[in-house]
Amino acid sequence: MTEQNPLLDFSGLPRFDAIKAEHVTPAIDTLLAQSRAVVSQLEAPQAQVSWDNFVAPLEQATELLGRAWGIVSHLNNVVDTPELRATYNENQPKVTEFWTALGQNEVLFAKYKALRASAEFATLSPARQRIIDNAVRDFRMGGAELPAEQKERYAEIQEQHAAVSTRFSENVLDATNDFKLLVADEADLAGVPADVKAAARAAAEKEGKAGYEFSLHFPSYFPLLQFADKRELREAIYRANATKASDQAEGFSKKDDWDNTANIVTLLKLRDEEAKLLGYRNFAEVSLVPKMAQSPEQVISFLEDLAQRARPYAQQDLDELKQFAREELGLDELKAWDIPYASEKLQERRYAFSAQEVKQYFPEPKVVDGLFRLIQRLFNVDIKTDSAPVWHPDVRFFRIERAGKLIGQFYLDLYARAGKSGGAWMDDARGRRASGDKVQTPVAYLTCNFTEPAVVDGVAQPSLFTHDEVITLFHEFGHGLHHMLTVVDELGVSGIAGVEWDAVELPSQFMENFCWEWDVLEHMTAHATTGEPLPRALYDKMLAAKNFQSGLQTLRQVEFSLLDMHLHYDYDANGSQSVQAVIDGVRQQFALIIPPAFNRFQNSFGHIFAGGYAAGYYSYKWAEVLSADVYAAFEEAQAISPAATAETGKRYLEEILSVGGSRPALESFTAFRGREPSIDALLRHSGMAA
Ligand SMILES: [Zn+2]
């Protein structure tokens, strides 16, 4: 007998100690074949379509494929090797093709509709009903109901859209990689921190050049804008960044080839055509179908209202900045390339503390322990060390229990290392499902890229976290709890599955708030050498700096969100008006800082032209309203008693966290708060309340 492929072993947790690159192709091929076999069985006519004879077997078959591929993707993200990358890239098209074909399978669509119309539907649980409704919706939005000719056109639109969108991001990437600003004389870099200069020096050396080389990658260009005393230098890098991939680009080795101006118009035209094929007035309506927001009009008025409220604070921020720049920096007219520089100087002046100083109070064990204790207290659970095969010795594994009963488990992979993708994220290794007394508990991956512990004289010192890193950790844990504390039995809507895009950041942003609570910080900090908790005076300074320029920042987010909405709502891509004119119009009405005429920010706005955020950029602010309002309920309870806080934690767990995608997010919110969301808490938390 040959040994079993560990990727095909679903009896327990993934066998990370045994899975190798060579297992991927045979496992994925086997699972694809099995899934296809189930799909073709289910395509056969059935006398009566039911949950048990149709949805359940389909879900069962595809779940294993999803789980195995999830393991491969995860490994590709956290321990990238040439062998793994090769097999990942080789298998990815097959997997994508399977899911795409499944989403357009007309026989399956007809069966979902038959089930939706059957007498059985009314007898199903709300979670099962929602899974069927979501499936019917997704088939419909995928063009499954269109007549043959239009269906063909729909497919062409998708194909062209994917190609142009890929081209859009390639242009941005190529232009970003191409531009180089070489500074010969170190004296010209006055004000720039030593580590930034060292990186620029190394970049030049690598290409056999003398001097300092800067690029348009964020860690290179932004510190130059922020710190360089020499104004011409700031202007040069600002101009390059604001014109990349556009008709205004200069100093790039290619211009027309990388210009995204026409690609933007093509994408907007294709989206408009898709919307009309599907029977909608515009693409904004299409984008909102699976979201929490009800209509483009509702989103636009939410944004305009927020703009109006933020404006006086933004005006005050700008006036202060202008005055400071004039009086202290000798900048009579504040140009676009002066804003990060002057802001940095003002911030340093006003809140005399450094991130470095704060960091000394956040050693990793203390932070992780503080986070776990908070979770245990809020949600009445226990977090315990557990063991499982892992992909790297730094990874730890834990279990969550309530009253001795296993609820979920998670991997914690905190440190940056070679072969690991940047950023922080939560992903699911396994979702919750249950039938009868058979329960599959959820398992999560929590991945960050913090600094690993330094080793001094052979002894590992605890890693020190910046406050931003602590916030990131809490944020990802918010997603993790959403996934793990679910009580929903149906895989398709348990945890974060099926949660609306514009509501999915609620639990994560909610957790961030605790990183600003004195009661939490006091017990979560210990100075690296003295062991003292965070001093109250330093905390007060951090709190004061928290909302620095929040008026201007809010207005900027609103400006991006509004131009995204208008381009997909009332802009006629086939008419004579230019995209630039729409953007100028939004800025005239809502922005306080009008960028220079050469600015082509939109030409690298990948979120909406090469990501999933078209007519969806507003989601960031939308979810923030929800998370701030939920947190306000905790603030109100804390002012009453510990018992009231405990009760609020229980209600949050029951009404929002544990119900996942089994009902609309608005229903969950209202059940928790006893009313619809209000913007007041967000304004107050951002220092913009009257
Ligand atoms: Zn998030």
XYZ file of C-alpha atoms and ligand atoms in Angstrom:
691
model
C 0.000 0.000 0.000
C 1.247 3.485 -0.784
C 1.286 5.990 2.020
C -1.675 8.341 2.013
C -1.204 11.875 0.677
C -1.279 14.069 3.834
C -3.184 16.808 1.963
C -6.010 14.316 1.528
C -6.168 13.490 5.217
C -9.130 15.401 6.631
C -9.450 13.357 9.798
C -7.994 16.120 11.980
C -5.911 19.286 11.766
C -3.767 19.911 8.664
C -0.574 17.821 8.749
C 1.837 20.694 8.275
C 4.724 18.458 9.398
C 4.162 16.075 6.485
C 2.763 18.167 3.624
C 5.306 18.802 0.856
C 5.185 20.515 -2.525
C 5.050 17.146 -4.313
C 1.724 16.324 -2.602
C -0.094 19.308 -4.070
C -0.788 18.288 -7.666
C -1.960 14.718 -6.923
C -4.175 15.916 -4.051
C -5.744 18.775 -5.984
C -6.311 16.554 -9.027
C -8.004 13.940 -6.865
C -10.238 16.485 -5.162
C -11.106 18.197 -8.442
C -12.068 14.854 -9.941
C -14.185 13.980 -6.897
C -15.901 17.377 -6.911
C -16.603 17.166 -10.641
C -18.046 13.689 -10.187
C -20.417 14.962 -7.498
C -21.388 17.953 -9.639
C -22.218 15.738 -12.598
C -24.255 13.393 -10.394
C -26.161 16.392 -9.127
C -26.791 17.627 -12.665
C -28.929 14.537 -13.307
C -32.688 15.163 -13.103
C -34.113 14.721 -9.622
C -37.770 14.110 -8.895
C -37.631 16.516 -5.996
C -34.708 18.833 -5.245
C -34.091 19.070 -1.515
C -31.484 20.424 0.857
C -30.350 16.895 1.724
C -30.128 15.513 -1.796
C -28.697 18.630 -3.453
C -27.146 21.426 -1.341
C -25.616 19.190 1.333
C -23.683 16.859 -1.025
C -22.539 19.808 -3.172
C -21.258 21.623 -0.100
C -19.598 18.483 1.213
C -17.714 17.838 -1.999
C -16.509 21.382 -2.536
C -15.556 21.998 1.098
C -12.699 19.493 0.964
C -11.319 21.056 -2.205
C -11.567 24.495 -0.582
C -9.822 23.301 2.562
C -6.956 21.575 0.785
C -6.429 24.536 -1.532
C -6.624 26.827 1.500
C -3.705 24.933 3.058
C -1.666 25.251 -0.139
C -2.409 29.001 -0.420
C -1.590 29.498 3.229
C 1.775 27.735 2.896
C 2.487 29.737 -0.238
C 1.923 32.887 1.830
C 3.892 31.956 4.933
C 6.714 29.644 3.827
C 7.196 30.408 0.153
C 9.745 28.125 -1.512
C 10.497 27.857 -5.259
C 8.965 24.332 -5.322
C 5.809 25.430 -3.538
C 5.395 28.531 -5.660
C 5.779 26.495 -8.849
C 3.163 23.952 -7.825
C 0.864 26.701 -6.546
C 1.015 28.543 -9.878
C 0.545 25.294 -11.766
C -2.594 24.329 -9.857
C -4.225 27.703 -9.405
C -5.764 27.958 -12.912
C -7.395 24.529 -12.535
C -8.934 25.478 -9.210
C -10.124 28.896 -10.446
C -11.617 27.292 -13.531
C -13.570 24.821 -11.404
C -15.115 27.564 -9.250
C -15.897 29.759 -12.264
C -17.628 26.895 -14.058
C -19.559 26.056 -10.892
C -20.773 29.654 -10.628
C -22.135 29.533 -14.165
C -23.605 26.053 -14.107
C -27.153 26.532 -15.374
C -28.416 23.123 -14.262
C -27.333 23.819 -10.693
C -28.844 27.307 -10.880
C -32.186 25.833 -11.989
C -32.087 23.430 -9.037
C -31.385 26.212 -6.550
C -34.367 28.106 -7.990
C -36.551 25.004 -7.791
C -35.569 24.548 -4.149
C -36.250 28.231 -3.496
C -39.766 27.793 -4.931
C -40.472 24.448 -3.238
C -42.641 23.812 -0.196
C -39.521 22.661 1.655
C -37.984 26.151 1.596
C -40.318 27.544 4.255
C -39.440 24.659 6.567
C -35.674 25.276 6.398
C -33.728 27.162 9.061
C -33.090 30.867 8.354
C -29.394 30.040 7.829
C -30.211 27.473 5.150
C -32.687 29.845 3.530
C -30.010 32.499 3.401
C -27.512 30.136 1.774
C -30.050 29.342 -0.960
C -30.949 33.011 -1.424
C -27.254 33.953 -1.683
C -26.662 31.218 -4.248
C -29.598 32.341 -6.412
C -28.396 35.951 -6.154
C -24.824 35.071 -7.120
C -25.918 33.015 -10.122
C -28.165 35.865 -11.249
C -25.442 38.489 -10.812
C -23.124 36.185 -12.745
C -25.410 36.467 -15.754
C -26.932 32.986 -15.467
C -30.432 34.266 -16.302
C -29.554 36.140 -19.475
C -30.646 34.947 -22.935
C -27.906 33.155 -24.885
C -26.650 36.094 -26.908
C -26.419 38.420 -23.926
C -24.810 35.691 -21.876
C -22.069 35.533 -24.449
C -21.610 39.284 -24.282
C -21.570 39.102 -20.486
C -18.728 36.583 -20.640
C -16.829 38.810 -23.095
C -17.231 41.753 -20.753
C -15.807 39.740 -17.843
C -12.866 38.620 -19.918
C -12.051 42.090 -21.240
C -12.553 43.598 -17.809
C -10.119 41.133 -16.246
C -7.530 41.838 -18.933
C -7.785 45.647 -18.700
C -7.825 45.556 -14.939
C -4.667 43.417 -14.898
C -3.091 45.849 -17.354
C -4.043 48.730 -15.061
C -2.157 47.244 -12.115
C 0.783 46.145 -14.255
C 1.162 49.720 -15.505
C 1.146 51.047 -11.959
C 3.646 48.420 -10.872
C 5.935 48.936 -13.879
C 5.911 52.714 -13.474
C 6.513 52.371 -9.732
C 9.469 50.074 -10.321
C 10.855 52.252 -13.090
C 11.143 55.686 -11.562
C 14.376 56.520 -9.769
C 15.384 59.746 -8.124
C 19.135 59.914 -7.628
C 20.503 62.371 -5.088
C 24.262 62.803 -5.470
C 25.037 65.021 -2.518
C 24.186 63.908 1.024
C 23.816 67.555 2.020
C 20.651 67.673 -0.099
C 19.109 65.039 2.203
C 19.114 67.215 5.303
C 16.308 66.174 7.657
C 15.992 62.625 6.288
C 16.425 59.915 8.987
C 19.597 57.839 8.903
C 17.853 54.503 8.210
C 16.023 55.967 5.198
C 19.301 57.370 3.868
C 21.059 54.040 4.407
C 18.365 52.228 2.407
C 18.662 54.797 -0.421
C 22.447 54.460 -0.358
C 22.167 50.666 -0.599
C 19.688 50.968 -3.492
C 22.148 53.131 -5.441
C 25.075 50.849 -4.649
C 23.139 47.837 -5.864
C 22.988 49.462 -9.277
C 26.621 50.486 -9.168
C 25.778 54.178 -8.747
C 27.168 56.768 -6.402
C 24.803 58.733 -4.168
C 21.294 57.936 -2.873
C 18.510 56.424 -4.886
C 14.804 56.846 -4.099
C 11.897 55.058 -5.740
C 8.099 55.331 -5.750
C 7.706 52.438 -3.313
C 6.026 53.758 -0.187
C 8.881 53.116 2.316
C 11.209 55.026 -0.014
C 9.218 58.011 -1.278
C 7.047 58.791 1.707
C 9.853 59.490 4.220
C 11.341 61.861 1.639
C 8.043 63.781 1.469
C 7.792 63.673 5.223
C 11.314 64.641 6.235
C 13.374 66.206 3.440
C 14.101 69.841 4.267
C 14.872 70.571 0.626
C 11.612 71.614 -0.960
C 12.630 70.864 -4.583
C 13.284 67.270 -3.598
C 9.830 66.919 -2.074
C 8.285 68.471 -5.141
C 10.140 66.128 -7.493
C 9.080 62.948 -5.696
C 5.511 64.207 -5.177
C 5.153 65.008 -8.872
C 6.470 61.609 -9.958
C 4.165 59.779 -7.598
C 1.087 61.834 -8.472
C 1.565 61.410 -12.228
C 2.722 57.808 -12.523
C 0.896 55.752 -15.162
C -0.667 58.916 -16.611
C -0.500 61.396 -19.491
C 1.326 63.802 -17.148
C 4.146 61.392 -16.315
C 7.676 62.661 -16.752
C 11.011 61.069 -15.920
C 9.747 57.532 -16.603
C 11.353 55.394 -19.279
C 7.952 54.796 -20.896
C 4.975 57.087 -20.929
C 2.215 56.176 -23.393
C 2.575 52.431 -22.767
C 1.933 52.870 -19.075
C -0.760 55.532 -19.293
C -3.920 54.266 -17.575
C -6.174 57.127 -18.764
C -7.841 55.081 -21.518
C -7.951 51.943 -19.343
C -10.013 53.800 -16.762
C -12.585 54.806 -19.377
C -12.678 51.263 -20.790
C -13.259 49.760 -17.348
C -16.041 52.224 -16.580
C -17.696 51.524 -19.938
C -17.537 47.757 -19.424
C -18.988 48.043 -15.927
C -21.786 50.267 -17.185
C -22.592 47.799 -19.941
C -22.594 44.892 -17.500
C -24.970 46.759 -15.204
C -27.403 47.444 -18.034
C -27.262 43.846 -19.272
C -28.243 42.717 -15.784
C -31.112 45.209 -15.711
C -29.640 47.855 -13.396
C -29.292 51.569 -14.042
C -25.612 51.779 -13.177
C -22.704 49.788 -11.789
C -23.052 51.275 -8.308
C -26.396 49.449 -8.015
C -24.737 46.179 -9.068
C -21.946 46.627 -6.537
C -24.430 47.187 -3.709
C -26.630 44.126 -4.344
C -24.669 41.845 -1.973
C -23.715 44.655 0.415
C -25.314 46.061 3.551
C -25.919 49.544 2.098
C -29.279 49.667 0.335
C -28.714 52.051 -2.575
C -26.152 54.392 -4.149
C -28.288 57.309 -2.993
C -28.036 56.108 0.610
C -24.248 55.780 0.338
C -23.845 59.198 -1.291
C -25.929 60.939 1.319
C -24.022 59.132 4.103
C -20.757 60.399 2.613
C -22.002 63.928 2.017
C -23.281 64.120 5.557
C -19.926 62.927 6.903
C -18.128 65.484 4.705
C -20.261 68.269 6.069
C -19.603 67.243 9.665
C -15.854 66.780 9.158
C -15.403 70.020 7.265
C -15.118 72.481 10.167
C -12.544 70.217 11.859
C -10.650 69.778 8.625
C -10.690 73.563 8.140
C -9.262 74.005 11.610
C -6.568 71.366 10.929
C -5.628 73.132 7.714
C -5.591 76.624 9.222
C -3.302 75.438 12.002
C -1.018 73.723 9.557
C -0.812 76.790 7.318
C -0.075 79.061 10.217
C 2.594 76.720 11.584
C 4.199 76.362 8.135
C 4.254 80.122 7.654
C 5.515 81.070 11.082
C 7.809 78.180 11.897
C 8.929 76.796 8.552
C 8.915 79.917 6.416
C 6.512 78.361 3.903
C 4.216 81.223 2.919
C 2.213 79.146 0.531
C 1.544 75.552 1.545
C 1.984 73.375 -1.553
C 0.830 69.757 -1.919
C 4.433 68.547 -1.406
C 4.724 70.540 1.825
C 1.761 68.951 3.588
C 3.314 65.682 4.901
C 6.485 67.620 5.825
C 4.757 70.402 7.712
C 2.360 67.920 9.349
C 5.252 65.824 10.635
C 6.972 68.888 12.089
C 3.761 70.113 13.719
C 3.067 66.707 15.217
C 6.593 66.475 16.659
C 6.247 69.930 18.143
C 2.871 69.361 19.671
C 3.125 65.869 21.163
C 6.664 65.450 22.363
C 6.973 61.664 22.508
C 8.280 59.031 20.151
C 6.915 55.716 18.984
C 10.236 54.266 20.139
C 9.556 55.401 23.715
C 6.064 53.854 23.707
C 7.391 50.589 22.306
C 9.451 49.888 25.440
C 6.200 49.256 27.309
C 4.795 46.583 25.005
C 6.767 43.331 25.327
C 5.079 40.563 23.421
C 4.190 38.160 26.279
C 2.506 40.968 28.204
C 0.534 42.122 25.143
C -0.615 38.648 24.109
C -1.568 37.847 27.683
C -3.489 41.129 27.969
C -5.346 40.409 24.742
C -6.267 36.885 25.852
C -7.452 38.107 29.244
C -9.645 40.738 27.619
C -11.212 38.139 25.305
C -11.755 35.706 28.189
C -13.440 38.393 30.244
C -15.609 39.807 27.449
C -16.811 36.549 25.979
C -16.675 34.136 28.893
C -14.179 31.753 27.315
C -10.810 30.225 28.199
C -7.805 30.366 25.895
C -5.301 27.559 26.448
C -2.059 26.451 24.856
C -2.651 23.510 22.534
C -0.510 21.505 20.167
C -0.683 20.732 16.457
C 1.699 20.249 13.555
C 2.950 23.689 12.395
C 4.814 25.071 9.360
C 7.536 26.900 11.279
C 8.990 26.596 14.813
C 7.839 30.147 15.663
C 4.156 29.256 15.193
C 2.084 28.652 18.305
C -1.268 26.916 18.591
C -4.138 27.596 21.008
C -7.629 26.389 21.821
C -10.690 28.318 22.968
C -13.028 26.608 25.415
C -16.203 27.541 27.218
C -17.004 25.562 30.378
C -14.436 22.947 29.335
C -15.962 22.483 25.887
C -13.873 23.082 22.759
C -15.160 26.019 20.662
C -12.328 26.738 18.239
C -8.563 26.723 17.717
C -6.026 29.047 16.166
C -2.466 29.260 14.914
C -0.512 32.363 15.901
C 2.344 33.222 13.533
C 3.633 36.619 14.654
C 7.049 37.359 13.187
C 8.269 38.564 9.819
C 10.688 36.246 8.039
C 11.986 35.524 4.558
C 9.409 33.766 2.396
C 6.418 35.197 4.261
C 4.090 37.735 2.612
C 3.927 41.158 4.249
C 1.009 42.587 6.224
C -1.303 40.978 8.744
C -4.368 38.860 8.131
C -6.813 36.293 9.464
C -7.736 33.323 7.337
C -9.869 30.285 8.021
C -8.331 26.837 8.064
C -11.709 25.234 8.689
C -15.216 26.600 9.166
C -17.811 25.555 11.701
C -20.513 23.128 10.681
C -22.702 20.868 12.747
C -25.373 18.269 12.285
C -26.919 16.475 15.199
C -24.194 16.062 17.813
C -21.431 15.995 15.183
C -19.647 19.338 15.321
C -16.739 20.530 13.193
C -15.143 23.333 15.230
C -13.613 26.328 13.449
C -9.857 26.804 13.093
C -8.155 30.107 12.193
C -4.765 31.295 10.998
C -3.671 34.567 12.605
C -0.676 35.941 10.762
C 1.345 39.108 11.438
C 4.733 40.463 10.430
C 6.174 41.843 13.650
C 9.855 42.005 14.545
C 11.173 38.698 15.828
C 12.783 38.519 19.285
C 16.427 39.592 19.329
C 18.911 37.120 20.768
C 21.341 38.656 23.259
C 24.139 36.424 24.604
C 22.264 33.372 23.427
C 19.051 34.398 25.179
C 15.955 35.463 23.223
C 14.628 38.826 24.407
C 10.876 39.380 24.203
C 9.868 41.185 21.047
C 8.737 44.777 21.644
C 5.616 45.919 19.765
C 4.834 49.429 18.596
C 1.378 50.652 19.557
C 0.390 50.340 15.895
C 1.406 46.696 15.970
C -0.672 46.116 19.080
C -3.645 47.648 17.250
C -2.993 45.370 14.257
C -2.922 42.317 16.517
C -6.237 43.279 18.126
C -7.750 43.997 14.692
C -6.872 40.569 13.307
C -8.105 38.910 16.487
C -11.429 40.646 15.904
C -11.705 38.822 12.568
C -10.520 35.651 14.267
C -13.208 35.826 16.968
C -15.866 36.429 14.305
C -14.718 33.187 12.694
C -14.197 31.136 15.860
C -16.985 32.180 18.241
C -19.734 31.486 15.725
C -22.566 29.173 16.723
C -24.018 28.834 13.221
C -24.251 25.220 12.046
C -24.222 25.876 8.322
C -20.816 26.246 6.717
C -21.981 28.707 4.026
C -22.957 31.378 6.566
C -20.996 30.488 9.706
C -18.286 32.809 10.993
C -17.284 35.365 8.394
C -18.777 33.338 5.516
C -21.556 35.253 3.797
C -21.043 38.463 5.817
C -21.582 41.589 3.700
C -18.384 43.228 2.421
C -19.200 46.598 3.990
C -19.861 45.021 7.419
C -17.021 42.519 7.662
C -14.644 45.005 9.323
C -17.032 45.631 12.213
C -15.622 43.003 14.643
C -12.021 43.833 13.734
C -12.259 47.603 14.071
C -14.283 47.092 17.233
C -11.342 45.334 18.920
C -8.968 48.198 18.043
C -10.793 50.467 20.472
C -9.530 48.525 23.479
C -5.955 49.496 22.590
C -6.869 53.022 23.695
C -8.509 52.029 27.009
C -6.496 52.967 30.079
C -7.891 50.027 32.055
C -6.708 47.643 29.367
C -3.318 49.272 28.711
C -2.464 49.528 32.377
C -2.525 45.728 32.646
C -1.047 45.054 29.245
C 2.182 47.024 29.578
C 5.509 46.497 31.369
C 8.645 48.457 30.551
C 11.324 46.275 28.951
C 13.889 47.029 31.651
C 12.016 48.452 34.667
C 8.827 46.396 34.377
C 6.767 49.526 35.132
C 3.351 49.839 33.460
C 2.740 52.606 30.917
C 2.869 55.984 32.724
C -0.416 57.888 32.716
C 1.304 61.012 31.346
C 2.607 59.157 28.297
C -0.812 57.609 27.755
C -2.386 61.075 27.801
C 0.034 62.239 25.112
C -0.729 59.192 22.958
C -4.426 59.870 23.320
C -3.990 63.534 22.412
C -2.033 62.578 19.285
C -4.582 59.938 18.268
C -6.830 62.370 16.464
C -4.144 64.593 14.983
C -5.576 65.933 11.679
C -8.499 63.513 11.830
C -10.714 66.149 10.182
C -8.465 66.329 7.131
C -8.050 62.569 7.026
C -11.787 61.965 7.179
C -12.424 64.473 4.432
C -9.818 62.786 2.240
C -11.411 59.346 2.694
C -14.799 60.850 1.898
C -13.409 62.500 -1.243
C -12.036 59.142 -2.512
C -15.296 57.390 -1.650
C -17.427 60.012 -3.365
C -15.442 60.092 -6.562
C -15.610 56.284 -6.645
C -19.412 56.429 -6.207
C -19.976 59.143 -8.812
C -17.788 57.445 -11.423
C -20.011 54.361 -11.074
C -23.310 56.142 -10.555
C -23.968 59.247 -12.615
C -20.927 59.514 -14.859
C -21.584 58.665 -18.512
C -18.504 56.802 -19.718
C -19.818 57.062 -23.276
C -20.449 60.800 -23.070
C -18.179 63.786 -23.531
C -17.383 64.542 -19.894
C -13.926 63.432 -18.754
C -13.151 61.391 -15.658
C -10.963 64.273 -14.515
C -13.965 66.607 -14.681
C -15.979 64.314 -12.358
C -13.088 64.226 -9.905
C -12.607 68.003 -10.082
C -16.322 68.431 -9.425
C -16.230 66.281 -6.283
C -13.165 68.149 -5.039
C -14.670 71.574 -5.702
C -17.648 70.622 -3.615
C -16.104 68.596 -0.790
C -12.329 68.883 -0.543
C -10.364 71.617 1.232
C -7.024 70.712 -0.257
C -7.192 70.837 -4.050
C -4.263 68.944 -5.596
C -2.253 70.583 -8.422
C -3.727 70.327 -11.941
C -1.127 67.732 -12.978
C -2.239 65.302 -10.238
C -3.570 62.018 -11.685
C -4.179 60.134 -8.467
C -6.936 58.090 -10.141
C -4.448 56.554 -12.596
C -3.032 54.466 -9.769
C -6.235 54.035 -7.705
C -5.922 50.242 -7.760
C -8.618 49.661 -5.134
C -11.368 50.610 -7.564
C -9.740 49.856 -10.942
C -7.804 46.698 -10.133
C -9.247 45.484 -6.824
C -12.650 44.603 -5.477
C -13.574 48.089 -4.296
C -15.427 49.543 -7.304
C -18.370 51.493 -5.857
C -17.215 49.993 -2.567
C -14.466 52.249 -1.266
C -17.037 53.743 1.110
C -17.006 50.399 3.006
C -14.108 51.548 5.176
C -16.036 54.452 6.653
C -19.326 52.572 6.645
C -17.935 49.744 8.795
C -16.270 52.301 11.052
C -19.647 53.827 11.852
C -20.861 50.381 12.917
C -17.796 49.450 14.969
C -17.681 52.830 16.731
C -21.372 52.617 17.559
C -21.020 49.073 18.909
C -18.058 50.170 21.011
C -20.067 53.092 22.337
C -22.463 50.548 23.864
C -19.497 49.197 25.840
C -18.486 52.702 26.920
C -22.010 53.319 28.135
C -22.010 50.008 30.046
C -18.566 50.637 31.579
C -19.874 53.877 33.007
C -22.582 51.893 34.806
C -20.960 48.738 36.235
C -18.800 45.683 35.492
C -22.007 43.669 35.408
C -23.425 45.936 32.703
C -20.225 45.514 30.677
C -20.423 41.740 31.014
C -24.045 41.813 29.876
C -23.094 43.972 26.850
C -20.299 41.541 25.969
C -22.791 38.680 26.087
C -25.252 40.548 23.877
C -22.523 41.477 21.365
C -21.446 37.830 21.244
C -24.995 36.591 20.784
C -26.363 39.174 18.364
C -23.360 40.058 16.203
C -20.246 37.948 16.646
C -21.762 34.473 16.791
C -24.463 34.817 14.111
C -21.974 35.434 11.263
C -23.591 35.644 7.850
C -26.750 33.784 8.895
C -28.787 36.987 8.770
C -28.335 40.517 7.318
C -25.734 42.632 9.157
C -28.255 45.418 9.712
C -30.572 42.987 11.502
C -27.717 41.844 13.745
C -26.681 45.402 14.481
C -30.216 46.487 15.322
C -30.750 43.448 17.532
C -27.644 44.420 19.505
C -28.125 48.177 19.689
C -31.920 48.355 19.768
C -31.829 50.910 16.942
C -30.244 51.579 13.555
C -26.577 52.679 13.368
C -25.754 56.264 14.291
C -22.713 58.241 13.203
C -22.338 60.018 16.561
C -19.864 57.602 18.135
C -17.529 57.710 15.142
C -17.507 61.505 15.261
C -16.838 61.504 18.981
C -14.046 58.913 18.742
C -12.427 60.946 15.957
C -12.546 64.118 18.007
C -15.188 65.652 15.735
C -18.109 65.977 18.114
C -19.466 69.363 19.088
Zn -9.553 43.792 8.663
